[in-house]
mmCIF file of C-alpha atoms and ligand atoms in Angstrom:
data_model
loop_
_atom_site.group_PDB
_atom_site.id
_atom_site.type_symbol
_atom_site.label_atom_id
_atom_site.label_comp_id
_atom_site.label_asym_id
_atom_site.label_seq_id
_atom_site.Cartn_x
_atom_site.Cartn_y
_atom_site.Cartn_z
ATOM 1 C CA UNK A 13 31.924 66.432 3.890
ATOM 2 C CA UNK A 14 28.307 66.586 2.850
ATOM 3 C CA UNK A 15 26.643 63.226 2.572
ATOM 4 C CA UNK A 16 24.505 63.211 -0.539
ATOM 5 C CA UNK A 17 21.991 60.850 0.984
ATOM 6 C CA UNK A 18 21.338 63.265 3.836
ATOM 7 C CA UNK A 19 19.802 66.626 3.108
ATOM 8 C CA UNK A 20 20.984 69.265 5.532
ATOM 9 C CA UNK A 21 18.851 71.608 7.594
ATOM 10 C CA UNK A 22 19.362 74.662 5.366
ATOM 11 C CA UNK A 23 17.756 72.966 2.372
ATOM 12 C CA UNK A 24 14.778 71.577 4.273
ATOM 13 C CA UNK A 25 11.250 72.899 4.636
ATOM 14 C CA UNK A 26 10.336 74.357 8.007
ATOM 15 C CA UNK A 27 9.631 71.729 10.639
ATOM 16 C CA UNK A 28 11.745 69.028 9.027
ATOM 17 C CA UNK A 29 15.050 68.592 10.753
ATOM 18 C CA UNK A 30 16.583 65.918 8.612
ATOM 19 C CA UNK A 31 15.844 63.859 5.555
ATOM 20 C CA UNK A 32 17.790 60.748 4.677
ATOM 21 C CA UNK A 33 17.746 57.935 2.193
ATOM 22 C CA UNK A 34 17.091 54.449 3.559
ATOM 23 C CA UNK A 35 18.361 51.917 4.292
ATOM 24 C CA UNK A 36 21.138 53.491 6.338
ATOM 25 C CA UNK A 37 23.513 51.123 8.109
ATOM 26 C CA UNK A 38 24.113 53.601 10.953
ATOM 27 C CA UNK A 39 20.437 53.354 11.854
ATOM 28 C CA UNK A 40 20.689 49.575 11.725
ATOM 29 C CA UNK A 41 23.432 49.775 14.359
ATOM 30 C CA UNK A 42 21.125 51.928 16.471
ATOM 31 C CA UNK A 43 18.354 49.324 16.274
ATOM 32 C CA UNK A 44 20.793 46.603 17.330
ATOM 33 C CA UNK A 45 22.159 48.704 20.197
ATOM 34 C CA UNK A 46 18.778 48.973 21.913
ATOM 35 C CA UNK A 47 18.333 45.981 24.161
ATOM 36 C CA UNK A 48 14.672 45.077 24.286
ATOM 37 C CA UNK A 49 12.566 41.923 24.346
ATOM 38 C CA UNK A 50 12.969 40.482 20.828
ATOM 39 C CA UNK A 51 9.216 39.872 20.644
ATOM 40 C CA UNK A 52 8.552 43.596 20.999
ATOM 41 C CA UNK A 53 11.122 44.432 18.328
ATOM 42 C CA UNK A 54 9.626 41.854 16.005
ATOM 43 C CA UNK A 55 6.072 43.103 16.614
ATOM 44 C CA UNK A 56 7.177 46.649 15.875
ATOM 45 C CA UNK A 57 8.912 45.706 12.651
ATOM 46 C CA UNK A 58 5.994 43.538 11.519
ATOM 47 C CA UNK A 59 3.507 46.360 12.057
ATOM 48 C CA UNK A 60 5.686 48.753 10.057
ATOM 49 C CA UNK A 61 6.158 46.265 7.223
ATOM 50 C CA UNK A 62 2.417 45.534 7.089
ATOM 51 C CA UNK A 63 1.824 49.235 6.620
ATOM 52 C CA UNK A 64 3.642 49.091 3.293
ATOM 53 C CA UNK A 65 2.378 45.693 2.111
ATOM 54 C CA UNK A 66 -1.307 46.071 2.962
ATOM 55 C CA UNK A 67 -2.421 49.656 2.842
ATOM 56 C CA UNK A 68 -2.040 50.152 -0.891
ATOM 57 C CA UNK A 69 -4.141 47.067 -1.572
ATOM 58 C CA UNK A 70 -6.893 46.843 1.043
ATOM 59 C CA UNK A 71 -9.581 49.478 1.354
ATOM 60 C CA UNK A 72 -9.683 51.554 4.529
ATOM 61 C CA UNK A 73 -13.322 50.556 5.032
ATOM 62 C CA UNK A 74 -12.054 47.001 5.594
ATOM 63 C CA UNK A 75 -8.944 47.733 7.708
ATOM 64 C CA UNK A 76 -8.818 51.357 8.798
ATOM 65 C CA UNK A 77 -5.044 51.788 9.092
ATOM 66 C CA UNK A 78 -3.775 55.330 9.594
ATOM 67 C CA UNK A 79 -0.101 54.616 9.175
ATOM 68 C CA UNK A 80 0.852 55.733 12.681
ATOM 69 C CA UNK A 81 2.864 53.815 15.289
ATOM 70 C CA UNK A 82 3.380 55.337 18.734
ATOM 71 C CA UNK A 83 6.151 54.383 21.163
ATOM 72 C CA UNK A 84 5.531 55.488 24.735
ATOM 73 C CA UNK A 85 7.649 55.105 27.829
ATOM 74 C CA UNK A 86 9.927 56.821 30.309
ATOM 75 C CA UNK A 87 12.695 59.090 28.954
ATOM 76 C CA UNK A 88 15.922 57.287 28.068
ATOM 77 C CA UNK A 89 14.365 53.916 27.223
ATOM 78 C CA UNK A 90 15.476 54.007 23.591
ATOM 79 C CA UNK A 91 12.301 55.194 21.834
ATOM 80 C CA UNK A 92 13.930 57.688 19.478
ATOM 81 C CA UNK A 93 16.704 55.231 18.642
ATOM 82 C CA UNK A 94 14.172 52.455 18.004
ATOM 83 C CA UNK A 95 12.059 54.717 15.794
ATOM 84 C CA UNK A 96 15.075 55.569 13.617
ATOM 85 C CA UNK A 97 16.242 51.963 13.590
ATOM 86 C CA UNK A 98 12.744 50.801 12.684
ATOM 87 C CA UNK A 99 12.778 53.064 9.627
ATOM 88 C CA UNK A 100 15.982 51.402 8.479
ATOM 89 C CA UNK A 101 14.810 47.856 9.158
ATOM 90 C CA UNK A 102 11.504 48.486 7.387
ATOM 91 C CA UNK A 103 13.250 49.860 4.304
ATOM 92 C CA UNK A 104 15.639 46.923 4.363
ATOM 93 C CA UNK A 105 12.658 44.548 4.223
ATOM 94 C CA UNK A 106 11.792 45.873 0.751
ATOM 95 C CA UNK A 107 14.970 45.425 -1.309
ATOM 96 C CA UNK A 108 15.252 47.843 -4.190
ATOM 97 C CA UNK A 109 12.829 50.294 -2.566
ATOM 98 C CA UNK A 110 13.512 54.003 -2.422
ATOM 99 C CA UNK A 111 12.488 54.754 1.150
ATOM 100 C CA UNK A 112 13.206 58.063 2.905
ATOM 101 C CA UNK A 113 13.163 59.035 6.550
ATOM 102 C CA UNK A 114 12.003 62.535 7.461
ATOM 103 C CA UNK A 115 12.536 63.752 11.002
ATOM 104 C CA UNK A 116 10.078 66.364 12.200
ATOM 105 C CA UNK A 117 11.178 68.892 14.786
ATOM 106 C CA UNK A 118 7.915 69.872 16.521
ATOM 107 C CA UNK A 119 9.487 72.636 18.570
ATOM 108 C CA UNK A 120 10.312 74.745 15.521
ATOM 109 C CA UNK A 121 6.643 74.623 14.549
ATOM 110 C CA UNK A 122 5.170 75.483 17.898
ATOM 111 C CA UNK A 123 7.678 78.205 18.627
ATOM 112 C CA UNK A 124 6.217 80.254 15.768
ATOM 113 C CA UNK A 125 4.497 83.476 16.598
ATOM 114 C CA UNK A 126 0.906 83.276 17.886
ATOM 115 C CA UNK A 127 -1.549 82.111 15.288
ATOM 116 C CA UNK A 128 1.111 80.631 13.040
ATOM 117 C CA UNK A 129 1.467 77.165 14.526
ATOM 118 C CA UNK A 130 -1.660 75.764 12.940
ATOM 119 C CA UNK A 131 -0.567 77.065 9.568
ATOM 120 C CA UNK A 132 2.964 75.718 9.997
ATOM 121 C CA UNK A 133 1.602 72.273 10.931
ATOM 122 C CA UNK A 134 -0.825 72.221 8.006
ATOM 123 C CA UNK A 135 1.889 73.254 5.558
ATOM 124 C CA UNK A 136 4.297 70.670 6.864
ATOM 125 C CA UNK A 137 1.821 67.806 6.498
ATOM 126 C CA UNK A 138 -0.068 68.849 3.376
ATOM 127 C CA UNK A 139 2.965 70.039 1.422
ATOM 128 C CA UNK A 140 6.342 68.755 2.587
ATOM 129 C CA UNK A 141 5.247 65.342 3.850
ATOM 130 C CA UNK A 142 2.702 64.774 1.075
ATOM 131 C CA UNK A 143 5.341 65.622 -1.547
ATOM 132 C CA UNK A 144 7.800 63.170 -0.047
ATOM 133 C CA UNK A 145 5.121 60.468 0.018
ATOM 134 C CA UNK A 146 4.409 61.037 -3.665
ATOM 135 C CA UNK A 147 8.106 60.620 -4.479
ATOM 136 C CA UNK A 148 8.349 57.221 -2.760
ATOM 137 C CA UNK A 149 7.735 55.259 0.431
ATOM 138 C CA UNK A 150 8.277 57.623 3.348
ATOM 139 C CA UNK A 151 8.684 57.167 7.085
ATOM 140 C CA UNK A 152 8.238 60.239 9.260
ATOM 141 C CA UNK A 153 9.613 60.444 12.789
ATOM 142 C CA UNK A 154 7.379 62.561 15.032
ATOM 143 C CA UNK A 155 9.591 62.728 18.083
ATOM 144 C CA UNK A 156 8.017 63.872 21.354
ATOM 145 C CA UNK A 157 4.666 64.123 19.659
ATOM 146 C CA UNK A 158 2.932 65.535 22.763
ATOM 147 C CA UNK A 159 4.240 68.914 21.621
ATOM 148 C CA UNK A 160 2.245 68.640 18.392
ATOM 149 C CA UNK A 161 -0.764 66.599 19.435
ATOM 150 C CA UNK A 162 -1.229 67.914 22.965
ATOM 151 C CA UNK A 163 -4.244 66.662 24.878
ATOM 152 C CA UNK A 164 -6.886 69.320 24.276
ATOM 153 C CA UNK A 165 -8.987 68.182 27.218
ATOM 154 C CA UNK A 166 -6.193 68.954 29.669
ATOM 155 C CA UNK A 167 -5.266 72.312 28.277
ATOM 156 C CA UNK A 168 -5.861 75.410 30.223
ATOM 157 C CA UNK A 169 -6.196 78.275 27.812
ATOM 158 C CA UNK A 170 -4.107 80.352 30.148
ATOM 159 C CA UNK A 171 -1.112 78.049 30.313
ATOM 160 C CA UNK A 172 -1.396 76.750 26.766
ATOM 161 C CA UNK A 173 -2.327 79.224 24.102
ATOM 162 C CA UNK A 174 -5.282 78.406 21.930
ATOM 163 C CA UNK A 175 -2.742 78.245 19.135
ATOM 164 C CA UNK A 176 -1.545 74.835 20.376
ATOM 165 C CA UNK A 177 -5.162 73.683 20.552
ATOM 166 C CA UNK A 178 -5.510 74.520 16.876
ATOM 167 C CA UNK A 179 -2.219 72.785 16.120
ATOM 168 C CA UNK A 180 -3.602 69.530 17.553
ATOM 169 C CA UNK A 181 -6.735 69.924 15.429
ATOM 170 C CA UNK A 182 -4.568 70.529 12.366
ATOM 171 C CA UNK A 183 -2.478 67.405 13.032
ATOM 172 C CA UNK A 184 -5.623 65.256 13.283
ATOM 173 C CA UNK A 185 -7.171 66.676 10.122
ATOM 174 C CA UNK A 186 -3.931 66.228 8.221
ATOM 175 C CA UNK A 187 -3.389 62.672 9.477
ATOM 176 C CA UNK A 188 -6.829 61.722 8.170
ATOM 177 C CA UNK A 189 -6.140 63.277 4.785
ATOM 178 C CA UNK A 190 -2.714 61.698 4.443
ATOM 179 C CA UNK A 191 -4.017 58.287 5.577
ATOM 180 C CA UNK A 192 -6.554 58.464 2.758
ATOM 181 C CA UNK A 193 -4.227 59.607 0.032
ATOM 182 C CA UNK A 194 -0.815 58.123 0.821
ATOM 183 C CA UNK A 195 -0.631 54.422 1.697
ATOM 184 C CA UNK A 196 3.147 54.675 1.242
ATOM 185 C CA UNK A 197 3.525 56.785 4.341
ATOM 186 C CA UNK A 198 4.239 55.707 7.916
ATOM 187 C CA UNK A 199 4.504 57.965 10.950
ATOM 188 C CA UNK A 200 6.521 56.695 13.890
ATOM 189 C CA UNK A 201 5.764 58.890 16.886
ATOM 190 C CA UNK A 202 7.332 58.853 20.344
ATOM 191 C CA UNK A 203 6.213 60.270 23.660
ATOM 192 C CA UNK A 204 7.646 60.381 27.166
ATOM 193 C CA UNK A 205 4.268 61.552 28.461
ATOM 194 C CA UNK A 206 1.461 59.468 26.956
ATOM 195 C CA UNK A 207 -1.060 61.169 29.252
ATOM 196 C CA UNK A 208 -0.235 64.465 27.511
ATOM 197 C CA UNK A 209 -1.034 63.101 24.025
ATOM 198 C CA UNK A 210 -4.520 63.825 22.710
ATOM 199 C CA UNK A 211 -6.725 60.727 22.807
ATOM 200 C CA UNK A 212 -7.940 61.408 19.265
ATOM 201 C CA UNK A 213 -4.317 61.056 18.152
ATOM 202 C CA UNK A 214 -3.816 57.840 20.140
ATOM 203 C CA UNK A 215 -6.985 56.354 18.686
ATOM 204 C CA UNK A 216 -5.598 56.930 15.183
ATOM 205 C CA UNK A 217 -2.486 54.898 16.007
ATOM 206 C CA UNK A 218 -2.303 51.423 14.455
ATOM 207 C CA UNK A 219 -0.084 50.289 17.316
ATOM 208 C CA UNK A 220 0.728 51.918 20.649
ATOM 209 C CA UNK A 221 3.727 50.152 22.113
ATOM 210 C CA UNK A 222 4.857 50.800 25.687
ATOM 211 C CA UNK A 223 8.663 50.670 25.920
ATOM 212 C CA UNK A 224 9.526 49.532 29.452
ATOM 213 C CA UNK A 225 12.486 50.277 31.677
ATOM 214 C CA UNK A 226 15.088 47.523 31.263
ATOM 215 C CA UNK A 227 14.581 44.507 33.546
ATOM 216 C CA UNK A 228 17.420 42.798 35.446
ATOM 217 C CA UNK A 229 18.634 40.840 32.454
ATOM 218 C CA UNK A 230 18.402 43.832 30.096
ATOM 219 C CA UNK A 231 20.324 46.001 32.609
ATOM 220 C CA UNK A 232 23.053 43.423 32.670
ATOM 221 C CA UNK A 233 23.217 43.306 28.866
ATOM 222 C CA UNK A 234 23.249 47.111 28.543
ATOM 223 C CA UNK A 235 26.055 47.407 31.096
ATOM 224 C CA UNK A 236 28.007 44.643 29.383
ATOM 225 C CA UNK A 237 27.498 46.239 25.971
ATOM 226 C CA UNK A 238 28.722 49.555 27.336
ATOM 227 C CA UNK A 239 31.868 48.041 28.893
ATOM 228 C CA UNK A 240 32.599 46.009 25.773
ATOM 229 C CA UNK A 241 32.261 49.147 23.656
ATOM 230 C CA UNK A 242 34.703 50.987 25.934
ATOM 231 C CA UNK A 243 37.138 48.089 25.824
ATOM 232 C CA UNK A 244 37.654 48.743 22.118
ATOM 233 C CA UNK A 245 39.422 51.943 23.198
ATOM 234 C CA UNK A 246 40.558 50.894 26.689
ATOM 235 C CA UNK A 247 41.230 47.132 26.551
ATOM 236 C CA UNK A 248 41.588 46.888 30.367
ATOM 237 C CA UNK A 249 37.886 47.725 30.776
ATOM 238 C CA UNK A 250 36.908 44.526 28.957
ATOM 239 C CA UNK A 251 37.717 42.299 31.919
ATOM 240 C CA UNK A 252 35.266 44.193 34.175
ATOM 241 C CA UNK A 253 32.367 42.580 32.321
ATOM 242 C CA UNK A 254 33.486 39.198 33.639
ATOM 243 C CA UNK A 255 34.494 40.397 37.125
ATOM 244 C CA UNK A 256 32.820 38.529 40.028
ATOM 245 C CA UNK A 257 31.126 41.765 41.173
ATOM 246 C CA UNK A 258 29.660 42.476 37.744
ATOM 247 C CA UNK A 259 26.308 40.935 38.682
ATOM 248 C CA UNK A 260 25.985 43.160 41.721
ATOM 249 C CA UNK A 261 26.596 46.205 39.531
ATOM 250 C CA UNK A 262 23.948 45.052 37.069
ATOM 251 C CA UNK A 263 21.515 44.509 39.953
ATOM 252 C CA UNK A 264 22.168 48.020 41.176
ATOM 253 C CA UNK A 265 21.136 49.330 37.726
ATOM 254 C CA UNK A 266 17.582 47.971 37.973
ATOM 255 C CA UNK A 267 15.288 51.005 38.052
ATOM 256 C CA UNK A 268 17.550 53.053 35.765
ATOM 257 C CA UNK A 269 16.749 53.570 32.079
ATOM 258 C CA UNK A 270 19.211 52.589 29.342
ATOM 259 C CA UNK A 271 20.532 56.094 28.886
ATOM 260 C CA UNK A 272 21.074 56.481 32.631
ATOM 261 C CA UNK A 273 23.022 53.196 32.762
ATOM 262 C CA UNK A 274 25.421 54.385 30.070
ATOM 263 C CA UNK A 275 25.760 57.806 31.695
ATOM 264 C CA UNK A 276 26.418 56.136 35.037
ATOM 265 C CA UNK A 277 29.414 54.378 33.461
ATOM 266 C CA UNK A 278 30.684 57.775 32.316
ATOM 267 C CA UNK A 279 30.329 58.997 35.911
ATOM 268 C CA UNK A 280 32.419 56.028 37.032
ATOM 269 C CA UNK A 281 35.126 57.008 34.515
ATOM 270 C CA UNK A 282 35.042 60.436 36.153
ATOM 271 C CA UNK A 283 35.154 59.109 39.713
ATOM 272 C CA UNK A 284 38.561 60.774 40.254
ATOM 273 C CA UNK A 285 40.801 63.130 38.283
ATOM 274 C CA UNK A 286 43.287 60.267 37.849
ATOM 275 C CA UNK A 287 40.693 57.915 36.356
ATOM 276 C CA UNK A 288 39.361 60.718 34.181
ATOM 277 C CA UNK A 289 42.893 61.185 32.800
ATOM 278 C CA UNK A 290 43.268 57.407 32.292
ATOM 279 C CA UNK A 291 39.761 55.929 31.887
ATOM 280 C CA UNK A 292 41.215 52.436 31.439
ATOM 281 C CA UNK A 293 41.963 52.445 35.187
ATOM 282 C CA UNK A 294 38.279 52.404 36.177
ATOM 283 C CA UNK A 295 37.473 49.617 38.636
ATOM 284 C CA UNK A 296 34.367 47.521 39.179
ATOM 285 C CA UNK A 297 33.974 49.282 42.569
ATOM 286 C CA UNK A 298 33.888 52.644 40.773
ATOM 287 C CA UNK A 299 31.069 51.310 38.633
ATOM 288 C CA UNK A 300 29.193 49.894 41.586
ATOM 289 C CA UNK A 301 29.465 53.196 43.457
ATOM 290 C CA UNK A 302 28.369 55.181 40.416
ATOM 291 C CA UNK A 303 25.372 52.882 39.920
ATOM 292 C CA UNK A 304 24.413 53.251 43.560
ATOM 293 C CA UNK A 305 24.692 57.051 43.334
ATOM 294 C CA UNK A 306 22.636 57.150 40.126
ATOM 295 C CA UNK A 307 19.929 55.035 41.749
ATOM 296 C CA UNK A 308 19.928 57.193 44.894
ATOM 297 C CA UNK A 309 19.551 60.394 42.922
ATOM 298 C CA UNK A 310 16.811 58.799 40.804
ATOM 299 C CA UNK A 311 14.918 57.751 43.922
ATOM 300 C CA UNK A 312 15.330 61.178 45.494
ATOM 301 C CA UNK A 313 14.033 62.763 42.267
ATOM 302 C CA UNK A 314 11.087 60.368 42.207
ATOM 303 C CA UNK A 315 9.984 61.303 45.717
ATOM 304 C CA UNK A 316 9.839 64.991 44.920
ATOM 305 C CA UNK A 317 7.312 64.453 42.149
HETATM 306 N N1 ADP B 406 17.094 49.432 26.093
HETATM 307 C C1 ADP B 406 18.273 50.039 25.838
HETATM 308 N N2 ADP B 406 19.346 49.296 25.500
HETATM 309 C C2 ADP B 406 20.528 49.867 25.244
HETATM 310 N N3 ADP B 406 20.762 51.175 25.279
HETATM 311 C C3 ADP B 406 19.731 51.983 25.597
HETATM 312 C C4 ADP B 406 18.444 51.451 25.891
HETATM 313 N N4 ADP B 406 17.611 52.479 26.156
HETATM 314 C C5 ADP B 406 18.341 53.606 26.033
HETATM 315 N N5 ADP B 406 19.617 53.323 25.687
HETATM 316 C C6 ADP B 406 20.697 54.288 25.470
HETATM 317 O O1 ADP B 406 20.205 55.575 25.715
HETATM 318 C C7 ADP B 406 20.386 56.416 24.581
HETATM 319 C C8 ADP B 406 19.210 57.357 24.454
HETATM 320 O O2 ADP B 406 18.087 56.666 23.979
HETATM 321 P P1 ADP B 406 16.878 57.411 23.228
HETATM 322 O O3 ADP B 406 16.541 56.597 22.029
HETATM 323 O O4 ADP B 406 17.199 58.834 23.008
HETATM 324 O O5 ADP B 406 15.745 57.264 24.342
HETATM 325 P P2 ADP B 406 14.338 58.020 24.464
HETATM 326 O O6 ADP B 406 13.991 58.545 23.109
HETATM 327 O O7 ADP B 406 13.396 56.958 24.953
HETATM 328 O O8 ADP B 406 14.528 59.092 25.482
HETATM 329 C C9 ADP B 406 20.566 55.494 23.416
HETATM 330 O O9 ADP B 406 21.414 56.022 22.459
HETATM 331 C C10 ADP B 406 21.181 54.275 24.047
HETATM 332 O O10 ADP B 406 22.576 54.423 24.093
HETATM 333 MG MG1 MG B 407 13.569 60.537 22.597
#
């Protein structure tokens, strides 16, 4: 059934993948599911809230906020989930507000025919996003922003068409215009490759927050959360979280990102055709072996680079 609060792809302007009314409890669950130092979460939320309390009231010559937050870190560390969750938590901080979250899909813009990317980017920002911001407080997710704001200094014109170069210029021009005209707008951008993001974009960010790989304690909590979640379907899995070897498993996860830890558990459930048929039979040894294999393949991958 179509959810009225969510506008589907067909009805959306080019470049916007999804538009939804906030707050949205599902995004709140996402925010809670990402295990991260509470101080970082609190800093992130405070910066986003300040965007909406301060910018409409204090002149940009005093505090030059652009309304852009950038999350950078290795793939699978929860950046996209945090960005969506942040939108929800920010909206929730202003009861009675009519916040919306727009999700931009940069690839649909840059896959346009030569010469059209710049135009597509300009239209997206100056029309679709500006219109949303006029209708009410708006948060825009710019996922994997390096696609849109690619570092112009590192671009070879051969490998990267001049079109992308112009797209980066267009993003910067539009960000400046929007920052001036729409204090009710916040961009939350993510990047797996901060070195690929143009420094003029980074310098416009009000906060650049590195999202780290989970440390020992976070690995343990992610693994526990994953097993507890599975135990809702397969009650026998619940006891693995308190098994004596659990700590060794968690230790073996250090060096993996959050997504890889959860996928590793899926690999353990698929450690034999019998376990795959009856996932509740998974053992703590299966998990340990899967964690070790995931780490080994990660290390092998790392050496090749
Ligand atoms: N710190 C974390 N705590 C718990 N789960 C995590 C964490 N990081 C990643 N995950 C898991 O990995 C999934 C993918 O995360 P995602 O937000 O797409 O990461 P990114 O955008 O950094 O690649 C999440 O849905 C979550 O299940
Ligand atoms: Mg992501």
